[in-house]
PDB file of C-alpha atoms and ligand atoms in Angstrom:
ATOM      1  CA  MET J 212       5.656 -20.529  12.443  1.00 43.00           C
ATOM      2  CA  HIS J 213       4.913 -19.894   8.798  1.00 49.00           C
ATOM      3  CA  SER J 214       1.162 -20.618   9.213  1.00 51.00           C
ATOM      4  CA  LEU J 215       1.087 -18.425  12.316  1.00 52.00           C
ATOM      5  CA  ALA J 216       2.263 -15.400  10.272  1.00 49.00           C
ATOM      6  CA  LEU J 217      -0.351 -16.293   7.678  1.00 49.00           C
ATOM      7  CA  LYS J 218      -3.134 -15.897  10.169  1.00 59.00           C
ATOM      8  CA  PHE J 219      -2.178 -12.321  10.854  1.00 76.00           C
ATOM      9  CA  LEU J 220      -1.833 -11.117   7.241  1.00 85.00           C
ATOM     10  CA  PRO J 221      -2.314 -13.295   4.141  1.00 87.00           C
ATOM     11  CA  ALA J 222       0.810 -13.812   1.980  1.00 89.00           C
ATOM     12  CA  ALA J 223      -0.310 -13.495  -1.594  1.00 91.00           C
ATOM     13  CA  SER J 224       2.810 -13.104  -3.683  1.00 94.00           C
ATOM     14  CA  ILE J 225       6.185 -14.930  -4.207  1.00 94.00           C
ATOM     15  CA  SER J 226       7.984 -12.017  -2.326  1.00 93.00           C
ATOM     16  CA  ALA J 227       5.488 -12.434   0.501  1.00 93.00           C
ATOM     17  CA  ASP J 228       6.374 -16.134   0.847  1.00 93.00           C
ATOM     18  CA  LYS J 229      10.115 -15.456   0.797  1.00 94.00           C
ATOM     19  CA  PHE J 230       9.670 -12.575   3.369  1.00 92.00           C
ATOM     20  CA  GLU J 231       7.670 -14.858   5.630  1.00 92.00           C
ATOM     21  CA  ALA J 232      10.173 -17.628   5.508  1.00 92.00           C
ATOM     22  CA  PHE J 233      13.011 -15.148   6.325  1.00 93.00           C
ATOM     23  CA  PHE J 234      11.028 -13.249   8.973  1.00 91.00           C
ATOM     24  CA  SER J 235       9.836 -16.479  10.733  1.00 91.00           C
ATOM     25  CA  VAL J 236      13.334 -17.976  11.175  1.00 92.00           C
ATOM     26  CA  PHE J 237      14.665 -14.599  12.261  1.00 90.00           C
ATOM     27  CA  LEU J 238      11.883 -14.181  14.753  1.00 92.00           C
ATOM     28  CA  VAL J 239      12.499 -17.723  16.293  1.00 94.00           C
ATOM     29  CA  ILE J 240      16.190 -17.206  16.607  1.00 90.00           C
ATOM     30  CA  GLY J 241      15.763 -13.632  17.990  1.00 90.00           C
ATOM     31  CA  VAL J 242      13.177 -14.691  20.557  1.00 95.00           C
ATOM     32  CA  SER J 243      15.237 -17.718  21.563  1.00 94.00           C
ATOM     33  CA  LEU J 244      18.380 -15.595  22.085  1.00 90.00           C
ATOM     34  CA  PHE J 245      16.384 -12.967  23.970  1.00 95.00           C
ATOM     35  CA  VAL J 246      14.823 -15.581  26.327  1.00 97.00           C
ATOM     36  CA  GLY J 247      18.087 -17.482  26.738  1.00 95.00           C
ATOM     37  CA  THR J 248      20.180 -14.392  27.502  1.00 94.00           C
ATOM     38  CA  LEU J 249      17.726 -13.158  30.081  1.00 96.00           C
ATOM     39  CA  GLY J 250      17.254 -16.648  31.468  1.00 97.00           C
ATOM     40  CA  VAL J 251      20.986 -17.199  32.198  1.00 95.00           C
ATOM     41  CA  THR J 252      21.355 -13.591  33.449  1.00 95.00           C
ATOM     42  CA  PHE J 253      18.666 -14.101  36.104  1.00 96.00           C
ATOM     43  CA  TYR J 254      19.867 -17.641  36.884  1.00 96.00           C
ATOM     44  CA  TRP J 255      23.410 -16.573  37.634  1.00 91.00           C
ATOM     45  CA  ALA J 256      22.383 -13.372  39.313  1.00 91.00           C
ATOM     46  CA  PHE J 257      20.575 -15.505  41.965  1.00 91.00           C
ATOM     47  CA  LYS J 258      23.132 -18.344  41.966  1.00 89.00           C
ATOM     48  CA  TYR J 259      26.090 -16.134  42.579  1.00 85.00           C
ATOM     49  CA  LYS J 260      24.407 -13.604  44.929  1.00 85.00           C
ATOM     50  CA  ARG J 261      26.639 -13.222  48.037  1.00 83.00           C
ATOM     51  CA  LYS J 262      25.335 -15.251  50.930  1.00 84.00           C
ATOM     52  CA  ARG J 263      26.581 -12.969  53.724  1.00 86.00           C
ATOM     53  CA  GLU J 264      28.054  -9.497  54.362  1.00 86.00           C
ATOM     54  CA  GLY J 265      31.782  -9.363  53.517  1.00 85.00           C
ATOM     55  CA  GLU J 266      31.905 -12.492  51.374  1.00 83.00           C
ATOM     56  CA  PRO J 267      34.831 -12.042  48.995  1.00 84.00           C
ATOM     57  CA  THR J 268      34.029 -11.679  45.314  1.00 80.00           C
ATOM     58  CA  PRO J 269      35.475 -14.650  43.405  1.00 77.00           C
ATOM     59  CA  TYR J 270      37.955 -13.888  40.645  1.00 83.00           C
ATOM     60  CA  ILE J 271      36.636 -15.283  37.482  1.00 80.00           C
ATOM     61  CA  PRO J 272      38.952 -14.832  34.394  1.00 85.00           C
ATOM     62  CA  HIS J 273      37.671 -14.921  30.840  1.00 87.00           C
ATOM     63  CA  ASN J 274      37.052 -18.197  29.096  1.00 90.00           C
ATOM     64  CA  PHE J 275      38.626 -18.177  25.632  1.00 93.00           C
ATOM     65  CA  LEU J 276      36.594 -21.225  24.396  1.00 94.00           C
ATOM     66  CA  VAL J 277      33.206 -19.768  25.376  1.00 91.00           C
ATOM     67  CA  GLU J 278      34.030 -16.336  23.883  1.00 93.00           C
ATOM     68  CA  PHE J 279      35.385 -17.824  20.734  1.00 94.00           C
ATOM     69  CA  VAL J 280      32.391 -20.186  20.259  1.00 94.00           C
ATOM     70  CA  SER J 281      29.824 -17.435  20.917  1.00 89.00           C
ATOM     71  CA  VAL J 282      31.495 -14.932  18.688  1.00 94.00           C
ATOM     72  CA  PHE J 283      31.953 -17.551  15.907  1.00 95.00           C
ATOM     73  CA  PHE J 284      28.228 -18.529  15.981  1.00 90.00           C
ATOM     74  CA  ILE J 285      26.951 -14.942  16.030  1.00 89.00           C
ATOM     75  CA  ALA J 286      29.235 -14.159  13.096  1.00 95.00           C
ATOM     76  CA  LEU J 287      27.981 -17.225  11.245  1.00 93.00           C
ATOM     77  CA  TRP J 288      24.345 -16.211  11.974  1.00 89.00           C
ATOM     78  CA  ALA J 289      24.892 -12.617  10.763  1.00 92.00           C
ATOM     79  CA  ALA J 290      26.709 -13.724   7.625  1.00 96.00           C
ATOM     80  CA  SER J 291      24.023 -16.307   6.724  1.00 93.00           C
ATOM     81  CA  PHE J 292      21.230 -13.828   7.194  1.00 92.00           C
ATOM     82  CA  PHE J 293      23.129 -11.377   5.097  1.00 95.00           C
ATOM     83  CA  ILE J 294      23.466 -13.834   2.339  1.00 96.00           C
ATOM     84  CA  TRP J 295      19.817 -15.056   2.548  1.00 95.00           C
ATOM     85  CA  GLY J 296      18.635 -11.463   2.712  1.00 94.00           C
ATOM     86  CA  TRP J 297      20.758 -10.371  -0.187  1.00 96.00           C
ATOM     87  CA  ASN J 298      19.418 -13.194  -2.324  1.00 95.00           C
ATOM     88  CA  ASP J 299      15.856 -12.229  -1.530  1.00 94.00           C
ATOM     89  CA  TYR J 300      16.627  -8.600  -2.158  1.00 93.00           C
ATOM     90  CA  VAL J 301      18.107  -9.415  -5.568  1.00 95.00           C
ATOM     91  CA  TYR J 302      15.035 -11.553  -6.375  1.00 94.00           C
ATOM     92  CA  PHE J 303      12.703  -8.650  -5.261  1.00 93.00           C
ATOM     93  CA  ILE J 304      14.371  -6.042  -7.638  1.00 91.00           C
ATOM     94  CA  GLU J 305      15.736  -7.969 -10.622  1.00 92.00           C
ATOM     95  CA  PRO J 306      13.867  -7.872 -13.938  1.00 92.00           C
ATOM     96  CA  LYS J 307      11.915 -11.162 -14.690  1.00 92.00           C
ATOM     97  CA  PRO J 308      11.143 -12.667 -17.996  1.00 90.00           C
ATOM     98  CA  ASN J 309       7.672 -11.848 -19.482  1.00 90.00           C
ATOM     99  CA  GLU J 310       7.050  -8.937 -17.098  1.00 93.00           C
ATOM    100  CA  TYR J 311       3.751  -7.177 -17.383  1.00 93.00           C
ATOM    101  CA  GLU J 312       4.278  -3.441 -17.065  1.00 92.00           C
ATOM    102  CA  ILE J 313       1.732  -1.081 -15.538  1.00 93.00           C
ATOM    103  CA  ASN J 314       2.128   2.558 -14.894  1.00 92.00           C
ATOM    104  CA  VAL J 315       1.243   3.958 -11.485  1.00 93.00           C
ATOM    105  CA  MET J 316       1.216   7.652 -10.683  1.00 92.00           C
ATOM    106  CA  GLY J 317       0.762   8.908  -7.216  1.00 92.00           C
ATOM    107  CA  GLN J 318      -0.772  12.328  -6.468  1.00 91.00           C
ATOM    108  CA  GLN J 319      -2.336  14.029  -3.497  1.00 88.00           C
ATOM    109  CA  TRP J 320      -4.346  11.894  -2.681  1.00 88.00           C
ATOM    110  CA  SER J 321      -4.945   8.997  -5.104  1.00 91.00           C
ATOM    111  CA  TRP J 322      -3.237   6.440  -7.305  1.00 93.00           C
ATOM    112  CA  GLN J 323      -3.738   6.649 -11.066  1.00 91.00           C
ATOM    113  CA  ILE J 324      -3.194   3.325 -12.708  1.00 91.00           C
ATOM    114  CA  GLN J 325      -2.552   3.212 -16.583  1.00 89.00           C
ATOM    115  CA  TYR J 326      -2.388   0.276 -18.760  1.00 87.00           C
ATOM    116  CA  ALA J 327      -0.511   0.095 -22.026  1.00 83.00           C
ATOM    117  CA  ASN J 328      -3.821  -0.294 -23.981  1.00 81.00           C
ATOM    118  CA  GLY J 329      -5.003   3.106 -22.511  1.00 76.00           C
ATOM    119  CA  LYS J 330      -7.124   1.721 -19.819  1.00 80.00           C
ATOM    120  CA  ASN J 331      -7.128   4.338 -16.852  1.00 82.00           C
ATOM    121  CA  LEU J 332      -8.221   3.656 -13.356  1.00 87.00           C
ATOM    122  CA  VAL J 333      -8.009   5.343  -9.963  1.00 89.00           C
ATOM    123  CA  ASN J 334      -7.016   3.329  -6.857  1.00 91.00           C
ATOM    124  CA  GLU J 335      -7.682  -0.001  -8.601  1.00 91.00           C
ATOM    125  CA  LEU J 336      -4.986  -2.172  -9.796  1.00 94.00           C
ATOM    126  CA  TYR J 337      -5.870  -5.301 -11.809  1.00 94.00           C
ATOM    127  CA  VAL J 338      -3.220  -7.939 -12.309  1.00 95.00           C
ATOM    128  CA  PRO J 339      -2.970 -11.482 -13.577  1.00 95.00           C
ATOM    129  CA  ARG J 340      -2.179 -14.282 -11.162  1.00 94.00           C
ATOM    130  CA  GLY J 341       1.131 -15.997 -11.753  1.00 93.00           C
ATOM    131  CA  GLN J 342       2.693 -13.490 -14.077  1.00 95.00           C
ATOM    132  CA  PRO J 343       5.554 -11.221 -13.040  1.00 96.00           C
ATOM    133  CA  VAL J 344       4.414  -7.591 -12.833  1.00 96.00           C
ATOM    134  CA  ARG J 345       6.491  -4.509 -12.942  1.00 94.00           C
ATOM    135  CA  LEU J 346       4.846  -1.287 -11.661  1.00 94.00           C
ATOM    136  CA  VAL J 347       6.514   1.888 -13.032  1.00 92.00           C
ATOM    137  CA  LEU J 348       5.901   4.290 -10.233  1.00 92.00           C
ATOM    138  CA  GLY J 349       5.951   8.045 -10.361  1.00 91.00           C
ATOM    139  CA  SER J 350       4.512  10.996  -8.592  1.00 92.00           C
ATOM    140  CA  LYS J 351       2.884  14.233  -9.696  1.00 90.00           C
ATOM    141  CA  ASP J 352       3.604  16.305  -6.511  1.00 90.00           C
ATOM    142  CA  VAL J 353       5.221  14.931  -3.377  1.00 93.00           C
ATOM    143  CA  LEU J 354       6.787  11.706  -2.124  1.00 95.00           C
ATOM    144  CA  HIS J 355       4.329   8.831  -1.792  1.00 96.00           C
ATOM    145  CA  SER J 356       4.957   5.225  -1.075  1.00 96.00           C
ATOM    146  CA  PHE J 357       3.176   2.364  -2.858  1.00 96.00           C
ATOM    147  CA  PHE J 358       2.492  -0.391  -0.288  1.00 96.00           C
ATOM    148  CA  ILE J 359       0.781  -3.697  -0.706  1.00 96.00           C
ATOM    149  CA  PRO J 360       0.931  -5.458   2.691  1.00 94.00           C
ATOM    150  CA  GLU J 361      -0.284  -8.802   1.444  1.00 94.00           C
ATOM    151  CA  PHE J 362       2.469  -8.843  -1.047  1.00 94.00           C
ATOM    152  CA  ARG J 363       5.063  -7.575   1.514  1.00 94.00           C
ATOM    153  CA  ILE J 364       6.319  -5.007  -1.016  1.00 94.00           C
ATOM    154  CA  LYS J 365       6.723  -1.259  -0.793  1.00 94.00           C
ATOM    155  CA  GLN J 366       8.440   1.376  -2.950  1.00 95.00           C
ATOM    156  CA  ASP J 367       8.645   5.207  -2.834  1.00 95.00           C
ATOM    157  CA  ALA J 368       6.939   7.130  -5.646  1.00 94.00           C
ATOM    158  CA  VAL J 369       9.212  10.026  -6.294  1.00 92.00           C
ATOM    159  CA  PRO J 370       8.278  13.139  -8.338  1.00 89.00           C
ATOM    160  CA  GLY J 371      10.428  13.613 -11.460  1.00 87.00           C
ATOM    161  CA  GLN J 372      11.774  10.069 -11.396  1.00 85.00           C
ATOM    162  CA  TYR J 373      10.600   6.566 -12.164  1.00 89.00           C
ATOM    163  CA  THR J 374      10.906   3.722  -9.655  1.00 91.00           C
ATOM    164  CA  SER J 375      10.010   0.121 -10.046  1.00 93.00           C
ATOM    165  CA  LEU J 376       8.089  -2.224  -7.949  1.00 95.00           C
ATOM    166  CA  ARG J 377       8.002  -5.970  -8.917  1.00 96.00           C
ATOM    167  CA  PHE J 378       5.844  -8.906  -7.764  1.00 96.00           C
ATOM    168  CA  THR J 379       4.177 -11.990  -8.828  1.00 96.00           C
ATOM    169  CA  ALA J 380       0.817 -12.541  -7.292  1.00 95.00           C
ATOM    170  CA  THR J 381       0.021 -16.112  -6.247  1.00 94.00           C
ATOM    171  CA  LYS J 382      -3.570 -15.837  -5.016  1.00 92.00           C
ATOM    172  CA  THR J 383      -6.626 -14.393  -6.683  1.00 91.00           C
ATOM    173  CA  GLY J 384      -8.590 -11.991  -4.557  1.00 91.00           C
ATOM    174  CA  GLU J 385      -8.750  -8.500  -3.335  1.00 92.00           C
ATOM    175  CA  PHE J 386      -5.795  -6.925  -1.479  1.00 93.00           C
ATOM    176  CA  ASN J 387      -5.014  -3.517  -0.033  1.00 93.00           C
ATOM    177  CA  ILE J 388      -2.925  -0.669  -1.365  1.00 95.00           C
ATOM    178  CA  PHE J 389      -1.784   1.897   1.149  1.00 95.00           C
ATOM    179  CA  CYS J 390       0.302   5.073   0.783  1.00 95.00           C
ATOM    180  CA  ALA J 391       3.087   4.596   3.380  1.00 95.00           C
ATOM    181  CA  GLU J 392       4.711   8.004   3.155  1.00 94.00           C
ATOM    182  CA  PHE J 393       3.163  10.946   4.876  1.00 95.00           C
ATOM    183  CA  CYS J 394       2.022  13.162   1.925  1.00 93.00           C
ATOM    184  CA  GLY J 395      -0.355  15.642   3.355  1.00 90.00           C
ATOM    185  CA  THR J 396      -3.748  16.182   4.837  1.00 88.00           C
ATOM    186  CA  ALA J 397      -5.491  13.106   3.300  1.00 89.00           C
ATOM    187  CA  HIS J 398      -2.476  10.787   3.301  1.00 92.00           C
ATOM    188  CA  SER J 399      -4.468   8.218   5.374  1.00 91.00           C
ATOM    189  CA  LYS J 400      -7.162   8.164   2.876  1.00 90.00           C
ATOM    190  CA  MET J 401      -4.756   7.410  -0.102  1.00 92.00           C
ATOM    191  CA  ILE J 402      -6.053   3.864  -0.204  1.00 92.00           C
ATOM    192  CA  GLY J 403      -6.735   1.425  -3.080  1.00 92.00           C
ATOM    193  CA  LYS J 404      -7.303  -2.157  -4.042  1.00 92.00           C
ATOM    194  CA  VAL J 405      -5.368  -4.791  -5.960  1.00 95.00           C
ATOM    195  CA  PHE J 406      -7.579  -7.300  -7.799  1.00 94.00           C
ATOM    196  CA  VAL J 407      -5.687 -10.424  -8.822  1.00 94.00           C
ATOM    197  CA  LEU J 408      -7.543 -12.241 -11.567  1.00 93.00           C
ATOM    198  CA  GLU J 409      -6.918 -15.551 -13.199  1.00 92.00           C
ATOM    199  CA  PRO J 410      -4.872 -14.867 -16.371  1.00 92.00           C
ATOM    200  CA  GLU J 411      -7.945 -15.589 -18.686  1.00 89.00           C
ATOM    201  CA  ASP J 412     -10.151 -13.212 -16.641  1.00 88.00           C
ATOM    202  CA  PHE J 413      -7.486 -10.596 -16.722  1.00 90.00           C
ATOM    203  CA  LYS J 414      -7.324 -10.728 -20.513  1.00 88.00           C
ATOM    204  CA  LEU J 415     -11.183 -10.363 -20.533  1.00 87.00           C
ATOM    205  CA  TRP J 416     -11.042  -7.477 -18.206  1.00 86.00           C
ATOM    206  CA  LEU J 417      -8.167  -5.855 -20.172  1.00 86.00           C
ATOM    207  CA  ALA J 418     -10.228  -6.199 -23.390  1.00 82.00           C
ATOM    208  CA  GLY J 419     -12.919  -4.067 -21.904  1.00 74.00           C
ATOM    209  CA  ALA J 420     -15.081  -6.039 -19.458  1.00 56.00           C
ATOM    210  CA  ASN J 421     -14.762  -3.460 -16.768  1.00 52.00           C
ATOM    211  CA  VAL J 422     -16.760  -5.074 -14.052  1.00 48.00           C
ATOM    212  CA  ILE J 423     -15.216  -8.420 -13.494  1.00 44.00           C
ATOM    213  CA  LYS J 424     -14.076  -8.511  -9.881  1.00 50.00           C
ATOM    214  CA  PRO J 425     -13.081 -11.665  -8.019  1.00 46.00           C
ATOM    215  CA  GLU J 426     -16.256 -11.635  -5.933  1.00 46.00           C
ATOM    216  CA  GLY J 427     -18.415 -11.264  -9.029  1.00 42.00           C
ATOM    217  CA  ALA J 428     -20.295  -8.449 -10.620  1.00 43.00           C
ATOM    218  CA  GLY J 429     -22.919  -6.544  -8.606  1.00 43.00           C
ATOM    219  CA  ALA J 430     -26.691  -6.761  -9.284  1.00 46.00           C
ATOM    220  CA  MET J 431     -28.580  -4.060 -11.237  1.00 54.00           C
ATOM    221  CA  LEU J 432     -28.041  -0.666  -9.575  1.00 67.00           C
ATOM    222  CA  THR J 433     -29.632   2.587 -10.287  1.00 72.00           C
ATOM    223  CA  MET J 434     -27.481   5.303 -11.864  1.00 75.00           C
ATOM    224  CA  ALA J 435     -27.170   7.147  -8.595  1.00 82.00           C
ATOM    225  CA  ASP J 436     -26.119   3.832  -6.830  1.00 83.00           C
ATOM    226  CA  GLN J 437     -23.512   3.231  -9.523  1.00 81.00           C
ATOM    227  CA  GLY J 438     -22.388   6.870  -8.921  1.00 87.00           C
ATOM    228  CA  ALA J 439     -22.172   6.292  -5.222  1.00 87.00           C
ATOM    229  CA  ARG J 440     -19.883   3.365  -5.823  1.00 86.00           C
ATOM    230  CA  LEU J 441     -17.646   5.407  -8.105  1.00 87.00           C
ATOM    231  CA  PHE J 442     -17.553   8.106  -5.482  1.00 90.00           C
ATOM    232  CA  ASN J 443     -15.654   5.754  -3.289  1.00 85.00           C
ATOM    233  CA  THR J 444     -13.647   3.785  -5.899  1.00 84.00           C
ATOM    234  CA  LYS J 445     -12.455   6.842  -7.747  1.00 85.00           C
ATOM    235  CA  SER J 446     -11.631   8.304  -4.245  1.00 86.00           C
ATOM    236  CA  CYS J 447     -13.795  11.436  -4.571  1.00 90.00           C
ATOM    237  CA  ASN J 448     -14.540  10.681  -0.984  1.00 88.00           C
ATOM    238  CA  THR J 449     -10.939  11.517  -0.057  1.00 87.00           C
ATOM    239  CA  CYS J 450     -11.743  15.255  -0.326  1.00 90.00           C
ATOM    240  CA  HIS J 451     -15.513  15.494  -0.535  1.00 92.00           C
ATOM    241  CA  THR J 452     -18.170  14.395   1.896  1.00 91.00           C
ATOM    242  CA  VAL J 453     -21.825  13.847   1.344  1.00 90.00           C
ATOM    243  CA  ASP J 454     -23.132  14.935   4.739  1.00 90.00           C
ATOM    244  CA  GLY J 455     -22.139  18.722   4.823  1.00 88.00           C
ATOM    245  CA  THR J 456     -18.774  18.298   6.443  1.00 89.00           C
ATOM    246  CA  LYS J 457     -15.928  20.274   4.764  1.00 88.00           C
ATOM    247  CA  LEU J 458     -12.764  18.422   3.933  1.00 88.00           C
ATOM    248  CA  MET J 459     -10.131  19.395   1.394  1.00 87.00           C
ATOM    249  CA  GLY J 460     -12.976  20.146  -0.968  1.00 90.00           C
ATOM    250  CA  PRO J 461     -16.603  21.246  -0.482  1.00 92.00           C
ATOM    251  CA  SER J 462     -19.231  18.766   0.733  1.00 91.00           C
ATOM    252  CA  LEU J 463     -21.517  17.775  -2.162  1.00 92.00           C
ATOM    253  CA  LYS J 464     -24.622  17.700  -0.061  1.00 90.00           C
ATOM    254  CA  GLY J 465     -27.261  19.892  -1.545  1.00 89.00           C
ATOM    255  CA  VAL J 466     -24.810  21.123  -4.093  1.00 90.00           C
ATOM    256  CA  PHE J 467     -26.924  20.350  -7.245  1.00 88.00           C
ATOM    257  CA  GLY J 468     -28.902  23.420  -8.373  1.00 87.00           C
ATOM    258  CA  ALA J 469     -27.275  25.626  -5.703  1.00 89.00           C
ATOM    259  CA  ILE J 470     -25.574  28.975  -6.475  1.00 90.00           C
ATOM    260  CA  ARG J 471     -21.909  28.483  -5.743  1.00 91.00           C
ATOM    261  CA  PRO J 472     -19.727  31.616  -4.710  1.00 91.00           C
ATOM    262  CA  LEU J 473     -16.339  31.251  -6.406  1.00 91.00           C
ATOM    263  CA  ASN J 474     -12.832  32.351  -5.524  1.00 89.00           C
ATOM    264  CA  SER J 475     -12.942  34.738  -8.482  1.00 89.00           C
ATOM    265  CA  GLY J 476     -15.815  36.590  -6.747  1.00 89.00           C
ATOM    266  CA  GLU J 477     -18.255  35.487  -9.417  1.00 90.00           C
ATOM    267  CA  GLN J 478     -20.997  32.897  -8.948  1.00 90.00           C
ATOM    268  CA  ALA J 479     -21.952  29.745 -10.746  1.00 90.00           C
ATOM    269  CA  VAL J 480     -25.069  27.644 -10.720  1.00 89.00           C
ATOM    270  CA  ALA J 481     -24.252  23.973 -10.072  1.00 90.00           C
ATOM    271  CA  ASP J 482     -26.003  22.365 -12.962  1.00 86.00           C
ATOM    272  CA  GLU J 483     -24.958  19.209 -14.863  1.00 83.00           C
ATOM    273  CA  ASN J 484     -22.411  21.269 -16.959  1.00 85.00           C
ATOM    274  CA  TYR J 485     -20.880  22.757 -13.865  1.00 90.00           C
ATOM    275  CA  LEU J 486     -20.464  19.379 -12.172  1.00 90.00           C
ATOM    276  CA  ARG J 487     -18.890  17.863 -15.360  1.00 88.00           C
ATOM    277  CA  GLU J 488     -16.644  20.837 -15.728  1.00 91.00           C
ATOM    278  CA  SER J 489     -15.570  20.594 -12.075  1.00 92.00           C
ATOM    279  CA  MET J 490     -14.485  16.884 -12.716  1.00 92.00           C
ATOM    280  CA  MET J 491     -12.778  17.575 -16.070  1.00 91.00           C
ATOM    281  CA  ASP J 492     -11.365  21.025 -15.544  1.00 91.00           C
ATOM    282  CA  PRO J 493     -11.352  21.443 -11.733  1.00 92.00           C
ATOM    283  CA  MET J 494      -9.140  24.571 -11.882  1.00 91.00           C
ATOM    284  CA  LYS J 495     -11.704  26.646 -13.904  1.00 91.00           C
ATOM    285  CA  LYS J 496     -14.153  27.312 -11.051  1.00 90.00           C
ATOM    286  CA  ILE J 497     -12.788  27.006  -7.634  1.00 92.00           C
ATOM    287  CA  VAL J 498     -15.495  27.413  -4.811  1.00 92.00           C
ATOM    288  CA  LYS J 499     -14.766  30.369  -2.436  1.00 89.00           C
ATOM    289  CA  ASP J 500     -12.407  29.498   0.472  1.00 89.00           C
ATOM    290  CA  PHE J 501     -11.158  26.243  -1.026  1.00 91.00           C
ATOM    291  CA  PRO J 502      -7.556  25.542  -2.247  1.00 90.00           C
ATOM    292  CA  PRO J 503      -7.115  24.708  -5.970  1.00 90.00           C
ATOM    293  CA  VAL J 504      -5.888  21.164  -5.465  1.00 89.00           C
ATOM    294  CA  MET J 505      -8.301  18.871  -7.287  1.00 90.00           C
ATOM    295  CA  PRO J 506      -6.746  16.676 -10.156  1.00 90.00           C
ATOM    296  CA  THR J 507      -8.500  16.419 -13.393  1.00 90.00           C
ATOM    297  CA  PHE J 508     -10.583  13.347 -14.074  1.00 90.00           C
ATOM    298  CA  ARG J 509     -10.444  13.791 -17.786  1.00 87.00           C
ATOM    299  CA  GLY J 510      -9.530  10.381 -19.429  1.00 84.00           C
ATOM    300  CA  ILE J 511     -10.233   8.662 -16.133  1.00 85.00           C
ATOM    301  CA  LEU J 512     -13.964   8.854 -15.867  1.00 87.00           C
ATOM    302  CA  THR J 513     -15.903   7.738 -18.972  1.00 83.00           C
ATOM    303  CA  ASP J 514     -18.903   9.711 -20.122  1.00 78.00           C
ATOM    304  CA  ASP J 515     -21.111   6.937 -18.539  1.00 77.00           C
ATOM    305  CA  GLU J 516     -19.266   7.216 -15.284  1.00 85.00           C
ATOM    306  CA  THR J 517     -19.485  10.998 -15.261  1.00 85.00           C
ATOM    307  CA  ASN J 518     -23.335  10.679 -15.761  1.00 80.00           C
ATOM    308  CA  GLN J 519     -23.498   8.209 -12.862  1.00 84.00           C
ATOM    309  CA  LEU J 520     -21.578  10.596 -10.644  1.00 90.00           C
ATOM    310  CA  VAL J 521     -23.703  13.488 -11.619  1.00 87.00           C
ATOM    311  CA  ALA J 522     -26.850  11.374 -10.868  1.00 85.00           C
ATOM    312  CA  TYR J 523     -25.403  10.564  -7.458  1.00 91.00           C
ATOM    313  CA  ILE J 524     -24.599  14.183  -6.693  1.00 90.00           C
ATOM    314  CA  LYS J 525     -28.189  15.140  -7.727  1.00 86.00           C
ATOM    315  CA  SER J 526     -29.504  12.535  -5.266  1.00 89.00           C
ATOM    316  CA  LEU J 527     -27.595  14.201  -2.321  1.00 90.00           C
ATOM    317  CA  LYS J 528     -30.342  16.531  -1.134  1.00 85.00           C
TER     318      LYS J 528
HETATM  319 CU1  CUA U  37       0.466   9.618  -0.569  1.00 77.19          CU
HETATM  320 CU2  CUA U  37       0.800   9.348   1.719  1.00 77.19          CU
END
């Protein structure tokens, strides 16, 4: 049963193993009761069907022993699942020794991840394998929900309030982050990745080696290629396309060098400085007919990354 569940969705945290165990047993008992109840219902329905018109209905009184035993076992079942579930719940939420804390801020429509040493990422969460982690969740605007299916954990991110999400990853690799609370137009694109690294690799990564990923670093890429990668990992693609389609924000196709009409009635030439300003101070120049919703990427994109993104946008002819 356990391995069957693993086939559908990998279990990559202690919580996930606990959840799988509980769910598997619950599923087996639930399905058995369902099949059993329907089975005897049909069996008796046919067995006691009247054989001829006018056959008298037999008088069958209740059976104390049967009723007592069935109620007793159902009560026992419910109570044991409550105790089991309660223990797991306490495990999920209780503080662990040596917890590694990471701040996660939700906003329409991305996750900002902040480490104590000042490292900032968007939609990418790096964690060490085997060490308990506590995410301190918040939101800048509306309700979001931070969901890692492979870890079987989920927690609301609430504006004006901190919530905690705890887990201990058990497998290295790449796992999904979803937003599980409808939060507006691009809710379905509020997607990220968890990278679980061996503790030594995590230390290296934290100390500055920015490119370690479980599958290994990429080959030499041009600046524009690196920008294209950032365009996805920093979730620019949530609001901007590169093929001329309008989303929440303008498409970036053919933007470089173009004259942009602004909401203020003025115009601006989309040169390098304009692109950079639009990433760092997005509220300064809003393109005509678009809402002022873009978050700032100051402190999130390094100068190198900004250069790469600008190179990418230049390449979108
Ligand atoms: Cu954030 Cu849905």
